[in-house]
Every structure is written in C-alpha cells, then in structure tokens.
Amino acid sequence: MTLLAPVNKIIPFSNVDGPSNRTAIFFQGCCFNCLFCHNPETINMCISCGDCVKTCPVQALSFNEQGKVVWDSNKCVQCDTCIKTCQHNSSPKIKWMSVDEVVQEVKRTAPYIEGITTSGGECTLWNDFLIELYKEVKLLGKTCLIDSNGSFDFEKDPRILEVSDGVMLDVKAVGEKWNNYLIGYDRTMILKNLEYLLKVDKLYEVRTIIFPNRDKENEKTVRYVSNIIKDKCFYKIIRYRPFGVREEYQEALGDFTTDEDYAQKYVELAHSLGATKAYII
Amino acid sequence: MSEALNIIKDKTLTYRQELIALARLGESTDDSLRYSDEYYQAKAKGALCDLNEGVMPYRPRYICPDYKVLFEKGSAFLELDPPKDLLEAVNALEIMYAHVPSITTYPVYLGDLDKLLEPFVLKEDRAYAKKILRLFLLHIDKVLTDSFVHADIGPEDSVTARILLELTEEMQLAVPNLTLRYDPEITSDDFAMACVKCMLKTSKPSFANHKMFVEEWGPDYAIASCYNGLKIAGGGFTLPRMRLYECSLDATSPEDFVNNVLPKYVDLQLEYMDKRVKFIVEESTFFTDNFLSTEGFVKQENFIGMFGLVGLAECCNHLLGIEDKKKGFGLNKEATELGIKIMDAIEKQVSEHVAPYCDAFGHRYKLHAQVGINTDGMDDSPGTRIPIFAEPSILEQLEVNEKFHKYFPTGTGDIFKFEETYEKTPEAILPIIKGSLANGLRYFSGYLENCDVVRVTGYLVKKSEIEKLRQNKQSLNNVTVFGQGAQDGGHALDRRVQKADDIISSSK
C-alpha cells in the first residue's frame, strides 16, 4: 500500500527552518499542546464537524459522499477563515500526499535549495513516511533535517537518523512543573534525546524560547541545555512572540514580544557556560 | 509659460539638470532626420517610443571605452601618461570619465574596476589604498551624479573588489551602479557571499550570468547603465522600444497580433533604428573625430543597435481578455505561453533583419528588455516582468523569468525585495541565485525591504532623496526624479516582499 501523510503546507523557500535556503514541509498532527504554539491549527487531525464549511466565504469547503470535509484548493483564496472558525486546533486544508508527490515538489525547488526540513505539527509521527522521503531527497543530492519536539524515541528506532542529516530539537522547559504547564507532555524523552542525539552526532541545533518575566524558568532551561551541548551544536535562543498564539494563552504568557536585551542576557549566559554557538533570533 | 521657462523656474532642478533639460529642448527643434509617417503615427499613439533619445543623435547612446588602453598608452588628447601608481590611476580615470559621453551626458560604464586597479592596489598598504578608493567613489557619486553610471567586478575575487564592497556598504551611495560577473565555477562562495551581504544593505552589486554573457559576447563584455550587456570598446548606438500593450490594442485576436500587427511594428522600429545608426556613423563626428575613436578606446564595429520592448505581460493579458493581472501573464500558463510565442516571433524577425554597421554582430541588432520609464505608469511593465502587485512567490517568478531572459543579450533582469530576516540569513540567498542562473536567468538583483538605497526598476535611488523632491528641494542625482515617477505612477518600490511563509500559488 502507498504510504500517505497529511501535509499542512510546503514552503518552497525558507530561510528560518535550518541553514541556507530550504524547502520546509509541514505535517499535520502533534502530540503536544504547547500554550505558546504559533500554528495551533497543525495540532489535531480534522474531525469533519463542518463548522468551517458554513463560514467559508467562497464555498471552497464542502462535505463529500462519505461525510468528510473536503477542500477545493482552486476556489480557496487563503483567507484562513476556516482556521479561525475551527474549535479543534485543526485545518481542513490538509493534503494527504504520497512520498512521490512530495518528491515532485522538492524536485521543483531542488536547483535553488540546500535541502529540506520536515516540520509540523510533529513530523516524526510520520516516521515511516519520512524515511522513504529522505531516501528519495538524498538521491537529489539534498540534505534532510528533522524539526522535532523530541517526543520520538530516536534511540529505540534510529532508522530515520541513518537517512537524515540531523535534528533541530526543541527543549522548551527543563523545570518539571513549568514544562507540564507549558506543553502538557512529560519531558523525560526530550531530555533523553538531547543527550542521545548529541552522542550520535545528529543534533544540528537546540531551540529554547525565552518568555517575558520568567527569569527562573528561562535560566534553568538555558543553563541545563548549555551545560550539555557546550560548543557541539547551535543553540537558537528565540524570543517569545504572541503572533499566532491562541488568545486565552496570550493572557497567561504575555501579549508582547520578549525584549531583545532581555533575551540577549540568556545568549550571554549560554556563551559563559561554553555554548559558544548560541545566538538570538 | 514656454517649455524653456518651465525648466528655468523649476525649483527642484539643479544647475546641471537645467542645462541638460535645456539642451534636449534645443535639440528637439531640429527636424533634419525624418522618419516615415507610419512611424510618427505609431509614436503618437504610444505603440513605439524613442525614450526621449533626441531627434539628432550626436553620439551613440551608450559608450563602453576600453580603459585598459588608457592604462597602457595614456591619452594624447587628454595629455595623460599611463599611470604609475594608484593615485595616478584613479586620477586618470576621473579625468577620462568627464569626457565619456552618453544619452545621460555621464559615462554609463566605468570599467572593470577590480581588474583595472588591482595591480596598483596591491602595491599600496591596504588602508591607504582604501582611503584613495573612498575618495574615488566619493568623486563618482558627487560629480557623476547619475545612477546609470555603472561599474563591474568579478568573476574572480580580488583585494580591490573586497575594498569596493566594504566602501559601498560604509558609504551608502546610489552611484555607481555595480555588477558582479558571477560564475560559480570561477567565483568563490566566500566572495559571492560578500557580494550578497553588500547587496542586501545597498541594493548592489547585482549578479550577472557570466557564463551566458561570455557565450554570447566573448570575454570582453560590459554591464552598463541599468543592466545592459554590451561590448567593451564598443557600446549601443540607440535604444528605442516597442510598448507592446499599446501595440496589442490594434489586434483582433492573438493570431492577428502575431501574424499582422506585430511584424508591422517590428519593421517600423527596425527602420527607425537603421536611420539613426546610419546618422550616428555617417553624419555625426563621434566616430571620425572624438578622441575615444581616434585613440582606440572604442571601435565603431563593436557598437550594436538595441531593440527594446516593454509591456509583454500587459500585451498578453489584453490579447487573452484577462482583466485580473493576478490571473494573467506569469501566473497563467496560456498567457505565459503566448508571451513565448510573441518573443519567438520578435526574435526571429529582428535576427533576419540586416542592420547597417554592427559588424561584430554579423550586422544584426539584439533585443533589450527595457526597464520602463517614469511616465509608463501601470500600462507597460518593464520588459517581460510580471506586473507589480501580481508577483507570485519568488520560486514561480524565477521560473517565469528563466524562460524569457535568453531573448535579451543586450540586457534584462528582475529584482527581488527580501524581508528583514534575510539580513541575518544572507546565506539563504546565494543558493537561489546559483539555481536561477544555472536555469537560464541572466541577471539577479535584490535588496532588503528597509534599505535607503533601493533599486527602482534597474537603476538605484535613495528613498531619502525622493523625499527631498517631494518637499520641493533639489536632489543632486539626476535619476531621483525617475524613481519618484516610477514609484508614484508604477509603484516600483512596492514590489512583493519575499518572505519565508510564501506558499506556491500555482500549485494550489
């Protein structure tokens, strides 16, 4: 049977999903529910409740004979009314694509890119699909990076690492209570992956978001990560930005961007602990 | 008020700008050089345009002297000996630039500055060499006050090119325009990246497809004015342009256009060019008496006639009855394919025409995708570009460009405006340039959305200088007024910003 995976979108040229120019492929579905998620519409699979069918201003959404919501990409004007309507953190604009279909898209961008990055959602939920995709992309002479939340047990099933060039790993919170509040998922596997990926030389970069006015938790995470990675991989210090964050969580986390000088202090902390490849974006 | 009085009373014109405007007005009073009635009719309805080149061409439009001659032999007319050190070299160039004419009255080609100056730069302490080159660039910006003044560097890395890039970023000047002749097999990634970083901050250099130009022109080609491919020790006689949208208004169908309307206008423009080329060679004294000719800085056989056109997008959209340009040329397969058919027809007809002179090119003219002028408004997009406000993602824009750049050895190009995150990720741009040149793109320009020095349609202006004109003050650069017009009428500075969240619209 042909492998299929739900693709939320493909960005042909991205300068923010790994080094150089990359094609970024976003898969639907995530096992976390981070309060600060910027694209919460990628978290769940569509349940075909039909709310968005009613609100679509150009009738690009409808029910098919099996009662599933289907999306007509030719009629769609990308106004995102459906995403604003959805109460289930999902999107009706998902394409179930085969490896070959995704590879066709990558072939088109191949002359202009260094490689691809798979992201999400959480792309490792589609591990078997990724393995086949990476094998094909490698044949085009391009690199493959995994953007992951760290929930996948890479040590137990290292097949994907064998065909990829590395992982960009989110370490969102090290303090247990703060972690549980922030992402709603146990952090043990993430921290295990941090050490394992470093050991097998597949950790391209770690990312941590710096929240406004959370001195203690910010420092705990940055200290922990810096002490482990040292100068062995990049450490991207990201300022929290409210853009895309669900309104109810903006109240809890802040409706403003982390001050650049405030975040810069954590870059300097990382540098002082030996994580010399830490930088701010 | 008379036209002359208007010029004299215009508060925004500098003395030099008044002088040039009055000279043009004087030239236009002569009618010795006559064209056919059909030509004047076509001009009156805007289907053909002479780009205000003047009715009496007294020099070729673009002149690309071989400055190596100056460095090897000096100049008898200018009483200059070959320079012995860097100071003498830049001084000799500055003197010579003042005597190189063009349509703008300023030199449109300053030479391959890195190759010319490198032997002298290497003999000096780097800091001292940089100081001299700083004054050299300052002289160019303040005396050659016109953004069509253009210098070239590359494809090889050099100390001189590195210093020029550093100064370009430090000084933030609109003049000169700058091109890197780029060939990934010759140009190192490190040097190319230095150029990308400089381009993001200053809108220059642009990247020229060196391999493509060498195949067409041989190794001695110049990029002059906006992005014009020409021969060193040669240049361009004349550059009129077809305004394809206005031409298309005569047609009853795409077939009628290609079979009947188009050939008529192509012939009229060819006839116009023939007369002007002959006049320049046979009547004006440039090739017989100007020191550039008599001392071998240029050779008449290296000059070519440039067959220009604009508005292919609007032409195709009109012929197919497409009113929404976001669904037209460049985004619609049928419209883009019609564009190719039209270009094939123009190329064929022009290549079959035996041109007077143009000996180095087998007596043929070559095509030029003209960048538009400030009075074009939104009717005719530059050359074969996708109209502003209809631009698709950069990927799709490049894919369309790659189909059309091959038609234009005497110049074409496109401009991409990048959002600010690219300032921190310049390495994401080089693969885009490499890929597009490998796929047939001729010329790539870019800038960051928050730049002051910006590329309008092909030339550079400072946004802060446009503001001066808006406040009824004078701007030293002759071209600022074109930038203002292109922005007010054509929204040339409002081109789409390339962001990372662009998705492909045609694959929807």
Coordinates of C-alpha atoms in Angstrom, one line a residue, chain B:
Chain B
M1 CA 4.8 79.7 -20.0
S2 CA 7.2 78.4 -22.5
E3 CA 8.8 75.0 -22.0
A4 CA 12.2 76.6 -21.5
L5 CA 10.8 78.9 -18.9
N6 CA 9.3 76.0 -17.1
I7 CA 12.7 74.4 -16.9
I8 CA 14.3 77.5 -15.6
K9 CA 11.7 78.1 -13.0
D10 CA 11.6 74.5 -11.7
K11 CA 12.8 74.7 -8.1
T12 CA 13.7 71.0 -7.9
L13 CA 16.3 71.1 -10.8
T14 CA 20.0 71.6 -10.1
Y15 CA 22.0 73.7 -12.5
R16 CA 23.3 70.7 -14.3
Q17 CA 19.8 69.2 -14.6
E18 CA 18.5 72.5 -16.1
L19 CA 21.4 72.6 -18.5
I20 CA 20.7 69.0 -19.7
A21 CA 16.9 69.7 -20.0
L22 CA 17.5 72.9 -22.0
A23 CA 20.0 71.1 -24.3
R24 CA 17.4 68.4 -25.0
L25 CA 14.8 71.1 -25.7
G26 CA 17.2 72.8 -28.1
E27 CA 17.9 69.5 -29.9
S28 CA 14.2 68.8 -30.4
T29 CA 13.8 72.0 -32.5
D30 CA 15.6 70.3 -35.5
D31 CA 13.9 68.0 -38.0
S32 CA 16.7 67.1 -40.4
L33 CA 16.4 63.4 -39.5
R34 CA 12.9 62.3 -40.8
Y35 CA 11.1 59.0 -40.4
S36 CA 8.1 57.6 -42.2
D37 CA 4.6 58.8 -41.5
E38 CA 3.7 55.4 -40.1
Y39 CA 6.4 55.7 -37.6
Y40 CA 5.2 59.1 -36.3
Q41 CA 1.6 57.7 -36.1
A42 CA 2.9 54.7 -34.1
K43 CA 4.8 57.1 -31.8
A44 CA 1.8 59.4 -31.4
K45 CA -0.4 56.6 -30.1
G46 CA 2.4 55.3 -27.8
A47 CA 3.0 52.0 -29.6
L48 CA 6.6 53.0 -30.3
C49 CA 8.7 55.1 -28.0
D50 CA 12.1 56.8 -28.6
L51 CA 12.9 57.0 -24.9
N52 CA 13.5 60.8 -25.3
E53 CA 16.7 59.9 -27.1
G54 CA 16.5 63.2 -29.0
V55 CA 15.9 63.8 -32.7
M56 CA 19.6 64.4 -33.6
P57 CA 21.8 61.7 -32.2
Y58 CA 25.3 63.3 -31.9
R59 CA 26.9 60.3 -30.1
P60 CA 26.0 56.7 -29.5
R61 CA 23.5 56.2 -26.6
Y62 CA 25.9 54.0 -24.6
I63 CA 29.7 54.1 -24.8
C64 CA 31.9 51.5 -23.1
P65 CA 35.5 52.6 -23.5
D66 CA 38.3 50.1 -23.1
Y67 CA 40.0 51.8 -20.1
K68 CA 42.9 49.3 -20.4
V69 CA 44.1 51.5 -23.4
L70 CA 44.3 54.5 -21.0
F71 CA 46.5 52.5 -18.6
E72 CA 48.7 51.1 -21.3
K73 CA 49.1 54.1 -23.6
G74 CA 47.7 57.1 -21.8
S75 CA 45.8 59.6 -24.0
A76 CA 47.3 62.2 -26.3
F77 CA 44.1 64.3 -26.4
L78 CA 43.8 64.4 -22.6
E79 CA 47.6 64.7 -22.3
L80 CA 47.8 61.8 -19.9
D81 CA 50.6 59.3 -19.5
P82 CA 50.0 55.8 -18.4
P83 CA 49.5 55.9 -14.6
K84 CA 52.4 54.5 -12.4
D85 CA 50.5 54.2 -9.1
L86 CA 47.0 54.0 -7.6
L87 CA 46.7 57.7 -7.1
E88 CA 47.6 58.4 -10.7
A89 CA 45.3 55.6 -11.9
V90 CA 42.2 56.9 -10.2
N91 CA 43.0 60.5 -11.2
A92 CA 43.4 59.4 -14.8
L93 CA 40.0 57.6 -14.7
E94 CA 38.3 60.6 -13.1
I95 CA 39.6 62.8 -15.8
M96 CA 38.6 60.4 -18.6
Y97 CA 35.1 59.9 -17.1
A98 CA 34.4 63.6 -17.6
H99 CA 34.9 63.1 -21.4
V100 CA 32.9 60.0 -22.0
P101 CA 29.5 60.9 -23.4
S102 CA 26.2 59.1 -23.3
I103 CA 22.5 59.7 -23.6
T104 CA 22.6 60.9 -19.9
T105 CA 25.7 63.0 -20.5
Y106 CA 27.5 60.9 -17.9
P107 CA 29.6 57.7 -18.6
V108 CA 27.4 54.6 -18.3
Y109 CA 30.4 52.3 -17.9
L110 CA 33.3 53.0 -15.6
G111 CA 35.2 49.8 -16.4
D112 CA 36.0 46.5 -14.7
L113 CA 37.3 48.4 -11.7
D114 CA 38.8 45.4 -9.9
K115 CA 40.9 44.2 -12.9
L116 CA 42.0 47.8 -13.8
L117 CA 43.1 48.8 -10.3
E118 CA 44.2 45.6 -8.7
P119 CA 47.9 45.8 -9.8
F120 CA 48.1 49.3 -8.3
V121 CA 46.1 48.4 -5.2
L122 CA 48.5 45.5 -4.5
K123 CA 51.4 47.9 -4.4
E124 CA 49.9 50.0 -1.7
D125 CA 49.3 49.5 2.0
R126 CA 45.6 48.3 2.2
A127 CA 44.4 51.1 4.5
Y128 CA 46.0 53.7 2.2
A129 CA 44.5 52.0 -0.9
K130 CA 41.1 52.1 0.8
K131 CA 41.4 55.8 1.5
I132 CA 42.2 56.5 -2.1
L133 CA 39.3 54.3 -3.3
R134 CA 37.0 56.0 -0.8
L135 CA 37.8 59.4 -2.4
F136 CA 37.4 57.9 -5.9
L137 CA 33.9 56.6 -5.0
L138 CA 33.0 59.9 -3.4
H139 CA 34.1 61.8 -6.6
I140 CA 32.0 59.5 -8.7
D141 CA 28.9 59.9 -6.6
K142 CA 29.2 63.7 -6.3
V143 CA 30.4 64.5 -9.8
L144 CA 28.9 61.8 -12.0
T145 CA 25.5 62.4 -10.5
D146 CA 23.5 59.9 -12.3
S147 CA 22.6 56.3 -11.3
F148 CA 23.1 54.9 -14.8
V149 CA 26.8 55.3 -14.1
H150 CA 27.8 51.6 -13.8
A151 CA 31.0 49.7 -12.7
D152 CA 31.7 45.9 -12.9
I153 CA 33.6 43.5 -10.7
G154 CA 34.4 39.8 -10.8
P155 CA 34.2 37.0 -11.6
E156 CA 37.5 36.5 -9.7
D157 CA 38.0 37.6 -6.1
S158 CA 40.4 40.5 -5.6
V159 CA 41.6 42.9 -2.9
T160 CA 40.2 45.8 -4.9
A161 CA 36.8 44.2 -5.2
R162 CA 36.7 43.5 -1.4
I163 CA 37.6 47.1 -0.7
L164 CA 35.0 48.4 -3.1
L165 CA 32.4 46.2 -1.4
E166 CA 33.4 47.5 2.1
L167 CA 33.2 51.1 0.9
T168 CA 29.9 50.5 -0.8
E169 CA 28.4 49.4 2.4
E170 CA 30.0 52.0 4.5
M171 CA 29.3 54.9 2.2
Q172 CA 25.7 54.0 1.2
L173 CA 25.8 55.9 -2.1
A174 CA 23.5 55.4 -5.1
V175 CA 26.2 55.9 -7.7
P176 CA 27.8 53.9 -9.2
N177 CA 25.6 51.0 -10.1
L178 CA 27.6 47.8 -9.6
T179 CA 27.5 44.3 -11.1
L180 CA 29.3 41.1 -10.2
R181 CA 30.0 39.0 -13.2
Y182 CA 29.2 35.7 -11.5
D183 CA 30.2 32.2 -12.4
P184 CA 30.1 29.7 -9.5
E185 CA 32.9 27.8 -11.2
I186 CA 35.2 30.8 -11.1
T187 CA 33.8 33.0 -8.3
S188 CA 34.4 31.6 -4.8
D189 CA 31.4 31.2 -2.4
D190 CA 33.2 33.4 0.0
F191 CA 33.5 36.3 -2.5
A192 CA 29.9 35.7 -3.7
M193 CA 28.6 35.8 -0.1
A194 CA 30.4 39.1 0.5
C195 CA 28.5 40.4 -2.6
V196 CA 25.2 39.1 -1.3
K197 CA 25.7 40.8 2.1
C198 CA 26.6 44.1 0.4
M199 CA 23.6 43.7 -1.9
L200 CA 21.2 43.3 1.0
K201 CA 22.4 46.5 2.6
T202 CA 22.9 48.7 -0.6
S203 CA 20.9 47.0 -3.4
K204 CA 24.2 46.3 -5.2
P205 CA 26.0 44.6 -6.7
S206 CA 23.6 42.7 -9.0
F207 CA 24.6 39.2 -10.2
A208 CA 25.2 38.8 -14.0
N209 CA 25.2 35.3 -15.5
H210 CA 28.9 35.4 -16.6
K211 CA 28.8 32.1 -18.5
M212 CA 25.8 33.2 -20.5
F213 CA 27.3 36.6 -21.4
V214 CA 30.6 35.1 -22.4
E215 CA 28.9 32.6 -24.7
E216 CA 27.1 35.5 -26.5
W217 CA 29.6 38.3 -26.3
G218 CA 33.0 36.7 -25.7
P219 CA 35.0 37.6 -22.6
D220 CA 35.1 41.3 -23.2
Y221 CA 31.6 42.3 -22.3
A222 CA 30.5 45.2 -20.2
I223 CA 27.4 45.5 -18.0
A224 CA 26.5 49.2 -18.3
S225 CA 23.7 51.6 -17.4
C226 CA 20.9 49.5 -15.7
Y227 CA 21.9 46.0 -16.8
N228 CA 22.8 46.4 -20.4
G229 CA 25.1 43.8 -22.0
L230 CA 27.4 45.5 -24.5
K231 CA 30.9 45.0 -25.9
I232 CA 33.9 46.7 -24.2
A233 CA 35.5 49.1 -26.7
G234 CA 32.0 49.3 -28.1
G235 CA 28.5 50.2 -26.9
G236 CA 25.0 50.7 -28.0
F237 CA 24.0 53.1 -30.9
T238 CA 20.4 53.5 -30.0
L239 CA 17.6 52.0 -27.9
P240 CA 14.0 52.6 -28.9
R241 CA 11.3 50.4 -27.6
M242 CA 8.0 48.8 -28.6
R243 CA 5.3 49.3 -26.0
L244 CA 3.6 46.0 -26.5
Y245 CA 0.4 46.7 -24.7
E246 CA -0.3 49.7 -26.9
C247 CA 0.7 47.6 -30.0
S248 CA -1.8 44.9 -28.9
L249 CA -4.7 47.4 -29.0
D250 CA -4.7 47.1 -32.8
A251 CA -5.2 43.4 -32.8
T252 CA -8.5 41.5 -33.1
S253 CA -7.0 38.2 -31.7
P254 CA -3.7 36.7 -30.5
E255 CA -3.2 35.3 -34.0
D256 CA -3.9 38.7 -35.7
F257 CA -1.4 40.2 -33.3
V258 CA 1.4 37.7 -34.1
N259 CA 0.7 37.4 -37.8
N260 CA -0.2 41.0 -38.8
V261 CA 0.2 43.7 -36.1
L262 CA 3.5 42.7 -34.5
P263 CA 5.5 42.4 -37.8
K264 CA 4.4 45.9 -38.8
Y265 CA 5.6 47.5 -35.6
V266 CA 8.8 45.5 -35.5
D267 CA 9.5 46.7 -39.1
L268 CA 8.8 50.3 -38.1
Q269 CA 11.1 50.2 -35.2
L270 CA 13.9 48.5 -37.3
E271 CA 13.5 51.2 -39.9
Y272 CA 13.8 53.9 -37.2
M273 CA 16.9 52.2 -35.8
D274 CA 18.6 51.9 -39.2
K275 CA 18.2 55.6 -39.9
R276 CA 19.6 56.6 -36.5
V277 CA 22.6 54.2 -36.7
K278 CA 23.4 55.5 -40.1
F279 CA 23.1 59.1 -38.9
I280 CA 25.4 58.5 -36.0
V281 CA 28.1 56.8 -38.1
E282 CA 27.7 58.9 -41.3
E283 CA 26.7 62.4 -40.1
S284 CA 27.8 62.9 -36.5
T285 CA 31.5 63.3 -35.9
F286 CA 31.8 60.9 -33.0
F287 CA 33.5 58.0 -34.9
T288 CA 35.6 60.2 -37.0
D289 CA 36.9 62.9 -34.6
N290 CA 36.2 62.1 -31.0
F291 CA 39.4 61.1 -29.2
L292 CA 37.7 57.9 -27.9
S293 CA 37.5 56.7 -31.5
T294 CA 40.7 58.2 -32.8
E295 CA 42.8 56.9 -29.9
G296 CA 41.3 53.4 -30.0
F297 CA 39.2 53.5 -26.8
V298 CA 36.2 52.4 -28.9
K299 CA 35.8 50.8 -32.3
Q300 CA 32.8 51.5 -34.4
E301 CA 32.4 47.9 -35.4
N302 CA 31.8 47.0 -31.7
F303 CA 28.6 49.1 -31.4
I304 CA 25.2 47.5 -31.7
G305 CA 21.6 48.7 -32.1
M306 CA 19.4 47.7 -29.1
F307 CA 15.9 46.6 -30.0
G308 CA 13.9 47.4 -26.9
L309 CA 10.5 46.4 -25.7
V310 CA 8.2 46.7 -22.6
G311 CA 4.8 45.5 -21.6
L312 CA 4.8 41.9 -22.7
A313 CA 2.7 41.0 -19.6
E314 CA 0.0 43.6 -20.3
C315 CA 0.1 42.7 -24.1
C316 CA -0.6 39.0 -23.4
N317 CA -3.3 39.8 -20.8
H318 CA -5.1 42.1 -23.2
L319 CA -5.0 39.7 -26.1
L320 CA -6.5 36.9 -24.0
G321 CA -9.1 39.2 -22.4
I322 CA -7.6 38.7 -18.9
E323 CA -8.5 41.7 -16.7
D324 CA -7.2 40.4 -13.3
K325 CA -3.4 40.6 -13.7
K326 CA -3.1 38.1 -10.7
K327 CA -4.5 35.6 -13.1
G328 CA -2.5 36.7 -16.1
F329 CA 1.0 36.5 -17.6
G330 CA 3.4 34.7 -15.3
L331 CA 0.6 33.1 -13.3
N332 CA -1.4 31.6 -16.1
K333 CA 0.1 29.1 -18.4
E334 CA -1.8 30.2 -21.5
A335 CA -0.7 33.8 -21.1
T336 CA 2.9 32.9 -20.4
E337 CA 3.0 30.6 -23.5
L338 CA 1.6 33.4 -25.6
G339 CA 4.4 35.5 -24.3
I340 CA 6.9 32.9 -25.5
K341 CA 5.3 32.8 -28.9
I342 CA 5.4 36.6 -29.2
M343 CA 9.1 36.7 -28.1
D344 CA 10.0 33.9 -30.6
A345 CA 8.3 36.0 -33.4
I346 CA 10.1 39.2 -32.4
E347 CA 13.5 37.5 -32.1
K348 CA 13.1 35.8 -35.5
Q349 CA 12.1 39.0 -37.3
V350 CA 14.9 41.0 -35.7
S351 CA 17.5 38.4 -36.3
E352 CA 16.6 38.2 -40.0
H353 CA 17.0 42.0 -40.5
V354 CA 20.3 43.0 -41.9
A355 CA 21.4 46.0 -39.9
P356 CA 23.7 48.8 -41.1
Y357 CA 27.2 48.5 -39.4
C358 CA 27.1 46.3 -36.2
D359 CA 30.0 44.4 -37.9
A360 CA 31.0 42.5 -34.8
F361 CA 27.5 41.0 -34.5
G362 CA 27.1 39.9 -38.1
H363 CA 25.2 43.1 -38.9
R364 CA 22.3 42.2 -36.6
Y365 CA 20.6 44.0 -33.7
K366 CA 19.9 42.3 -30.4
L367 CA 16.9 42.5 -28.1
H368 CA 16.7 44.5 -24.9
A369 CA 14.0 44.2 -22.1
Q370 CA 13.7 47.9 -21.3
V371 CA 13.1 48.7 -17.6
G372 CA 10.4 51.2 -18.2
I373 CA 10.4 55.0 -17.7
N374 CA 8.8 57.1 -15.0
T375 CA 5.8 58.0 -17.2
D376 CA 4.8 54.4 -18.1
G377 CA 2.5 54.1 -15.1
M378 CA 1.0 50.7 -14.8
D379 CA 0.3 50.3 -18.5
D380 CA 3.5 48.6 -19.5
S381 CA 5.6 46.6 -17.1
P382 CA 9.3 46.6 -17.6
G383 CA 10.4 44.2 -20.4
T384 CA 8.9 40.8 -19.7
R385 CA 8.4 41.2 -16.0
I386 CA 5.3 40.1 -14.1
P387 CA 3.4 43.2 -13.1
I388 CA 3.9 44.7 -9.6
F389 CA 1.1 43.6 -7.3
A390 CA 0.7 40.4 -9.3
E391 CA 4.1 38.9 -8.4
P392 CA 3.8 35.3 -7.3
S393 CA 6.2 33.6 -4.9
I394 CA 9.9 34.1 -5.8
L395 CA 10.1 30.5 -7.0
E396 CA 7.4 31.0 -9.6
Q397 CA 8.7 34.4 -10.5
L398 CA 12.1 32.9 -11.2
E399 CA 10.6 30.0 -13.2
V400 CA 8.9 32.5 -15.5
N401 CA 12.0 34.8 -15.8
E402 CA 14.2 31.8 -16.7
K403 CA 12.0 31.3 -19.8
F404 CA 12.5 34.9 -21.0
H405 CA 16.0 36.0 -20.2
K406 CA 17.6 34.2 -23.0
Y407 CA 16.0 36.5 -25.6
F408 CA 17.9 39.6 -24.3
P409 CA 21.7 39.6 -24.8
T410 CA 21.6 43.4 -24.5
G411 CA 20.0 43.2 -21.1
T412 CA 17.2 42.2 -18.9
G413 CA 16.8 41.4 -15.2
D414 CA 14.5 41.1 -12.3
I415 CA 14.5 42.5 -8.8
F416 CA 13.6 40.7 -5.5
K417 CA 12.9 42.5 -2.3
F418 CA 13.7 40.4 0.8
E419 CA 12.1 40.8 4.2
E420 CA 14.3 41.7 7.1
T421 CA 15.0 38.2 8.5
Y422 CA 17.3 37.7 5.5
E423 CA 19.7 40.2 7.0
K424 CA 20.6 37.5 9.5
T425 CA 20.4 34.7 7.0
P426 CA 22.2 36.0 3.8
E427 CA 23.5 32.5 3.1
A428 CA 19.9 31.6 2.2
I429 CA 20.1 33.8 -0.9
L430 CA 23.2 32.5 -2.7
P431 CA 21.6 29.1 -3.5
I432 CA 18.6 30.9 -5.0
I433 CA 21.0 33.0 -7.2
K434 CA 23.0 29.9 -8.2
G435 CA 20.0 27.9 -9.0
S436 CA 18.3 30.6 -11.1
L437 CA 21.5 31.4 -13.1
A438 CA 22.0 27.7 -13.8
N439 CA 18.4 27.6 -15.1
G440 CA 19.0 30.4 -17.5
L441 CA 18.4 33.6 -15.5
R442 CA 20.5 36.4 -16.9
Y443 CA 20.6 39.0 -14.2
F444 CA 19.5 38.9 -10.5
S445 CA 19.1 42.0 -8.3
G446 CA 17.9 42.1 -4.7
Y447 CA 17.6 44.3 -1.7
L448 CA 16.3 44.3 1.9
E449 CA 13.0 46.0 2.5
N450 CA 14.4 48.6 4.9
C451 CA 17.2 49.8 2.6
D452 CA 17.7 53.5 1.9
V453 CA 19.5 52.9 -1.4
V454 CA 16.9 50.9 -3.4
R455 CA 16.7 49.5 -7.0
V456 CA 13.7 51.1 -8.7
T457 CA 13.4 49.3 -12.0
G458 CA 17.0 48.8 -12.9
Y459 CA 18.7 51.9 -11.5
L460 CA 19.4 52.9 -7.9
V461 CA 18.0 55.8 -5.9
K462 CA 17.9 56.8 -2.3
K463 CA 14.5 56.9 -0.7
S464 CA 15.7 59.8 1.4
E465 CA 16.4 61.7 -1.9
I466 CA 12.9 61.1 -3.2
E467 CA 11.7 62.7 -0.1
K468 CA 13.7 65.8 -0.9
L469 CA 11.9 66.1 -4.2
R470 CA 8.6 65.7 -2.6
Q471 CA 9.5 68.6 -0.3
N472 CA 10.3 70.7 -3.4
K473 CA 14.0 70.6 -2.8
Q474 CA 16.8 69.7 -5.2
S475 CA 18.4 66.2 -5.5
L476 CA 21.9 66.0 -6.8
N477 CA 21.2 62.7 -8.6
N478 CA 19.6 63.2 -12.0
V479 CA 17.8 59.9 -11.6
T480 CA 16.0 60.6 -8.3
V481 CA 13.1 62.1 -10.3
F482 CA 12.7 58.9 -12.3
G483 CA 12.5 57.0 -9.1
Q484 CA 9.8 59.3 -7.8
G485 CA 7.8 58.9 -11.0
A486 CA 8.2 55.2 -11.1
Q487 CA 7.0 55.0 -7.5
D488 CA 4.1 57.4 -7.9
G489 CA 2.9 56.0 -11.3
G490 CA 4.1 52.4 -11.2
H491 CA 4.6 51.5 -7.6
A492 CA 8.0 50.3 -8.4
L493 CA 9.1 50.3 -4.8
D494 CA 6.1 48.3 -3.7
R495 CA 7.1 45.1 -5.3
R496 CA 6.3 41.9 -3.3
V497 CA 8.5 41.2 -0.3
Q498 CA 9.9 37.7 -0.3
K499 CA 9.0 36.1 3.0
A500 CA 9.6 32.6 4.3
D501 CA 5.9 31.9 4.6
D502 CA 5.3 32.2 0.9
I503 CA 3.5 29.2 -0.5
I504 CA 3.3 28.4 -4.1
S505 CA 0.1 29.9 -5.5
S506 CA 0.0 28.0 -8.8
S507 CA 0.2 24.6 -7.1
K508 CA -2.9 25.4 -5.1

